[in-house]
PDB file of C-alpha atoms in Angstrom:
ATOM      1  CA  UNK A   1     163.808 118.940  15.477  1.00 53.00           C
ATOM      2  CA  UNK A   2     164.718 121.711  17.641  1.00 58.00           C
ATOM      3  CA  UNK A   3     161.756 123.798  19.314  1.00 60.00           C
ATOM      4  CA  UNK A   4     161.313 127.129  17.119  1.00 68.00           C
ATOM      5  CA  UNK A   5     160.192 129.765  19.402  1.00 70.00           C
ATOM      6  CA  UNK A   6     158.477 131.494  16.320  1.00 83.00           C
ATOM      7  CA  UNK A   7     155.846 128.936  16.543  1.00 87.00           C
ATOM      8  CA  UNK A   8     152.339 128.711  17.465  1.00 91.00           C
ATOM      9  CA  UNK A   9     151.729 128.199  21.128  1.00 88.00           C
ATOM     10  CA  UNK A  10     149.528 125.359  20.144  1.00 88.00           C
ATOM     11  CA  UNK A  11     152.164 123.353  18.237  1.00 90.00           C
ATOM     12  CA  UNK A  12     154.564 124.484  21.119  1.00 88.00           C
ATOM     13  CA  UNK A  13     152.514 122.672  23.725  1.00 87.00           C
ATOM     14  CA  UNK A  14     151.390 119.926  21.714  1.00 88.00           C
ATOM     15  CA  UNK A  15     155.128 119.103  21.159  1.00 89.00           C
ATOM     16  CA  UNK A  16     155.772 119.347  24.809  1.00 87.00           C
ATOM     17  CA  UNK A  17     152.984 117.107  25.539  1.00 85.00           C
ATOM     18  CA  UNK A  18     154.189 114.405  22.960  1.00 84.00           C
ATOM     19  CA  UNK A  19     157.751 114.607  24.650  1.00 82.00           C
ATOM     20  CA  UNK A  20     156.429 114.084  28.279  1.00 80.00           C
ATOM     21  CA  UNK A  21     154.208 111.367  26.795  1.00 75.00           C
ATOM     22  CA  UNK A  22     157.711 109.576  25.727  1.00 71.00           C
ATOM     23  CA  UNK A  23     159.016 109.972  29.433  1.00 68.00           C
ATOM     24  CA  UNK A  24     155.911 107.923  30.555  1.00 63.00           C
ATOM     25  CA  UNK A  25     155.960 105.063  28.024  1.00 60.00           C
ATOM     26  CA  UNK A  26     159.047 104.284  30.194  1.00 58.00           C
ATOM     27  CA  UNK A  27     157.515 101.686  32.448  1.00 60.00           C
ATOM     28  CA  UNK A  28     159.247  99.594  35.137  1.00 62.00           C
ATOM     29  CA  UNK A  29     160.695  96.813  32.531  1.00 66.00           C
ATOM     30  CA  UNK A  30     160.143  94.318  35.632  1.00 69.00           C
ATOM     31  CA  UNK A  31     156.391  95.137  34.967  1.00 74.00           C
ATOM     32  CA  UNK A  32     156.337  94.730  31.260  1.00 81.00           C
ATOM     33  CA  UNK A  33     153.315  96.877  30.941  1.00 86.00           C
ATOM     34  CA  UNK A  34     152.268  98.600  28.027  1.00 85.00           C
ATOM     35  CA  UNK A  35     151.557 102.535  28.972  1.00 83.00           C
ATOM     36  CA  UNK A  36     147.794 101.913  28.321  1.00 87.00           C
ATOM     37  CA  UNK A  37     147.802  99.156  30.583  1.00 91.00           C
ATOM     38  CA  UNK A  38     149.563 100.901  33.389  1.00 90.00           C
ATOM     39  CA  UNK A  39     147.405 103.838  33.192  1.00 91.00           C
ATOM     40  CA  UNK A  40     144.330 101.663  33.520  1.00 94.00           C
ATOM     41  CA  UNK A  41     145.916  99.988  36.409  1.00 95.00           C
ATOM     42  CA  UNK A  42     146.749 103.582  38.155  1.00 94.00           C
ATOM     43  CA  UNK A  43     142.891 104.413  37.576  1.00 96.00           C
ATOM     44  CA  UNK A  44     141.270 101.151  39.304  1.00 96.00           C
ATOM     45  CA  UNK A  45     143.989 101.195  41.938  1.00 96.00           C
ATOM     46  CA  UNK A  46     143.181 105.096  42.483  1.00 95.00           C
ATOM     47  CA  UNK A  47     139.241 104.622  42.283  1.00 92.00           C
ATOM     48  CA  UNK A  48     138.483 101.220  43.927  1.00 82.00           C
ATOM     49  CA  UNK A  49     136.263  98.655  42.495  1.00 93.00           C
ATOM     50  CA  UNK A  50     134.892 100.063  39.316  1.00 93.00           C
ATOM     51  CA  UNK A  51     132.998  98.890  36.139  1.00 93.00           C
ATOM     52  CA  UNK A  52     134.527  97.995  32.830  1.00 92.00           C
ATOM     53  CA  UNK A  53     132.394 100.887  31.404  1.00 92.00           C
ATOM     54  CA  UNK A  54     133.856 103.804  33.544  1.00 94.00           C
ATOM     55  CA  UNK A  55     136.974 102.403  32.639  1.00 95.00           C
ATOM     56  CA  UNK A  56     136.625 102.962  28.955  1.00 95.00           C
ATOM     57  CA  UNK A  57     135.195 106.118  30.076  1.00 95.00           C
ATOM     58  CA  UNK A  58     138.336 107.289  31.942  1.00 94.00           C
ATOM     59  CA  UNK A  59     140.639 105.720  29.254  1.00 93.00           C
ATOM     60  CA  UNK A  60     138.586 107.310  26.378  1.00 92.00           C
ATOM     61  CA  UNK A  61     138.075 104.088  24.642  1.00 94.00           C
ATOM     62  CA  UNK A  62     135.890 101.598  23.654  1.00 94.00           C
ATOM     63  CA  UNK A  63     134.303  99.325  25.797  1.00 91.00           C
ATOM     64  CA  UNK A  64     135.657  96.253  23.878  1.00 93.00           C
ATOM     65  CA  UNK A  65     139.092  97.691  24.168  1.00 94.00           C
ATOM     66  CA  UNK A  66     138.558  98.123  28.058  1.00 94.00           C
ATOM     67  CA  UNK A  67     138.009  94.584  28.217  1.00 94.00           C
ATOM     68  CA  UNK A  68     140.999  93.508  26.613  1.00 95.00           C
ATOM     69  CA  UNK A  69     142.897  95.647  28.932  1.00 96.00           C
ATOM     70  CA  UNK A  70     141.319  94.238  31.877  1.00 96.00           C
ATOM     71  CA  UNK A  71     142.108  90.834  30.489  1.00 96.00           C
ATOM     72  CA  UNK A  72     145.748  91.541  30.174  1.00 95.00           C
ATOM     73  CA  UNK A  73     145.910  92.824  33.806  1.00 96.00           C
ATOM     74  CA  UNK A  74     143.873  90.162  35.169  1.00 97.00           C
ATOM     75  CA  UNK A  75     146.126  87.509  33.361  1.00 96.00           C
ATOM     76  CA  UNK A  76     149.029  89.140  35.470  1.00 94.00           C
ATOM     77  CA  UNK A  77     147.586  89.114  38.463  1.00 96.00           C
ATOM     78  CA  UNK A  78     147.028  92.364  39.095  1.00 96.00           C
ATOM     79  CA  UNK A  79     143.235  93.083  39.028  1.00 97.00           C
ATOM     80  CA  UNK A  80     140.222  90.808  39.730  1.00 97.00           C
ATOM     81  CA  UNK A  81     136.973  90.798  38.167  1.00 96.00           C
ATOM     82  CA  UNK A  82     133.675  90.534  40.336  1.00 94.00           C
ATOM     83  CA  UNK A  83     129.887  90.704  39.773  1.00 91.00           C
ATOM     84  CA  UNK A  84     128.769  94.397  40.583  1.00 89.00           C
ATOM     85  CA  UNK A  85     126.389  93.684  43.473  1.00 90.00           C
ATOM     86  CA  UNK A  86     124.028  96.611  42.511  1.00 89.00           C
ATOM     87  CA  UNK A  87     123.758  95.237  38.983  1.00 87.00           C
ATOM     88  CA  UNK A  88     124.638  91.444  38.248  1.00 82.00           C
ATOM     89  CA  UNK A  89     125.145  92.095  34.362  1.00 86.00           C
ATOM     90  CA  UNK A  90     128.093  94.506  35.142  1.00 87.00           C
ATOM     91  CA  UNK A  91     131.542  93.682  36.168  1.00 89.00           C
ATOM     92  CA  UNK A  92     133.625  95.264  38.544  1.00 94.00           C
ATOM     93  CA  UNK A  93     137.590  95.498  38.366  1.00 96.00           C
ATOM     94  CA  UNK A  94     139.546  95.636  41.586  1.00 97.00           C
ATOM     95  CA  UNK A  95     143.342  95.660  42.093  1.00 97.00           C
ATOM     96  CA  UNK A  96     145.096  92.874  44.019  1.00 97.00           C
ATOM     97  CA  UNK A  97     147.787  93.604  46.237  1.00 97.00           C
ATOM     98  CA  UNK A  98     150.379  92.730  43.254  1.00 95.00           C
ATOM     99  CA  UNK A  99     148.452  95.351  41.392  1.00 96.00           C
ATOM    100  CA  UNK A 100     148.563  98.060  43.853  1.00 96.00           C
ATOM    101  CA  UNK A 101     152.636  97.345  44.125  1.00 94.00           C
ATOM    102  CA  UNK A 102     152.582  98.054  40.575  1.00 93.00           C
ATOM    103  CA  UNK A 103     150.587 100.995  40.461  1.00 94.00           C
ATOM    104  CA  UNK A 104     152.941 102.282  42.743  1.00 93.00           C
ATOM    105  CA  UNK A 105     155.825 101.307  40.753  1.00 90.00           C
ATOM    106  CA  UNK A 106     154.306 102.862  37.498  1.00 90.00           C
ATOM    107  CA  UNK A 107     153.320 106.086  39.528  1.00 90.00           C
ATOM    108  CA  UNK A 108     156.764 106.529  40.554  1.00 89.00           C
ATOM    109  CA  UNK A 109     158.291 105.890  37.130  1.00 85.00           C
ATOM    110  CA  UNK A 110     155.731 108.899  35.822  1.00 86.00           C
ATOM    111  CA  UNK A 111     156.928 111.133  38.861  1.00 88.00           C
ATOM    112  CA  UNK A 112     160.314 110.637  37.639  1.00 87.00           C
ATOM    113  CA  UNK A 113     159.892 111.452  34.299  1.00 85.00           C
ATOM    114  CA  UNK A 114     157.706 114.730  34.938  1.00 87.00           C
ATOM    115  CA  UNK A 115     160.761 115.535  37.299  1.00 89.00           C
ATOM    116  CA  UNK A 116     163.404 114.968  34.458  1.00 87.00           C
ATOM    117  CA  UNK A 117     161.057 116.728  31.874  1.00 88.00           C
ATOM    118  CA  UNK A 118     159.937 119.809  34.434  1.00 91.00           C
ATOM    119  CA  UNK A 119     163.526 119.603  35.998  1.00 91.00           C
ATOM    120  CA  UNK A 120     165.090 121.861  33.184  1.00 92.00           C
ATOM    121  CA  UNK A 121     163.084 124.566  34.272  1.00 94.00           C
ATOM    122  CA  UNK A 122     163.928 126.885  37.523  1.00 95.00           C
ATOM    123  CA  UNK A 123     161.481 127.000  40.537  1.00 94.00           C
ATOM    124  CA  UNK A 124     159.946 130.269  39.260  1.00 96.00           C
ATOM    125  CA  UNK A 125     159.641 128.818  35.885  1.00 95.00           C
ATOM    126  CA  UNK A 126     157.630 126.029  37.261  1.00 93.00           C
ATOM    127  CA  UNK A 127     155.626 128.245  39.244  1.00 94.00           C
ATOM    128  CA  UNK A 128     154.846 130.552  36.436  1.00 95.00           C
ATOM    129  CA  UNK A 129     153.883 127.199  34.520  1.00 93.00           C
ATOM    130  CA  UNK A 130     151.753 125.990  37.250  1.00 92.00           C
ATOM    131  CA  UNK A 131     149.769 129.617  36.954  1.00 95.00           C
ATOM    132  CA  UNK A 132     149.165 129.509  33.588  1.00 92.00           C
ATOM    133  CA  UNK A 133     148.366 125.948  33.304  1.00 90.00           C
ATOM    134  CA  UNK A 134     145.566 126.407  36.107  1.00 92.00           C
ATOM    135  CA  UNK A 135     144.207 129.481  34.754  1.00 94.00           C
ATOM    136  CA  UNK A 136     143.741 127.723  31.164  1.00 90.00           C
ATOM    137  CA  UNK A 137     142.143 124.865  32.745  1.00 89.00           C
ATOM    138  CA  UNK A 138     139.563 126.743  34.497  1.00 92.00           C
ATOM    139  CA  UNK A 139     136.040 126.255  33.336  1.00 74.00           C
TER     140      UNK A 139
END
């Protein structure tokens, strides 16, 4: 359905975000990762060792679901689990070397998707959109 300029801003923004999200789901085929797995891998790669509970918080999913995501990433050799030295009941996730490379490929894929999405805008429009979104996101 083509956009209608008479639609409310929240509807247009929601449609734009869904469209952009579709570009993010196109992970590099050789990685064979679901979008949520790619996002989880990027979080672990960027944050260093972190607890499963923290990964669940950042992904906004239940801890049980975070365990399933971590299981899938560990099976592929992208993350490892270890006991948290400050609380042996807790598990820390760390990215492996292969995971670091995969996270970089996911990030590059997302950057390329964003470039394709925003590439339709002029430099001035991008600057305006950046300014507007920054203003809206200020607390």
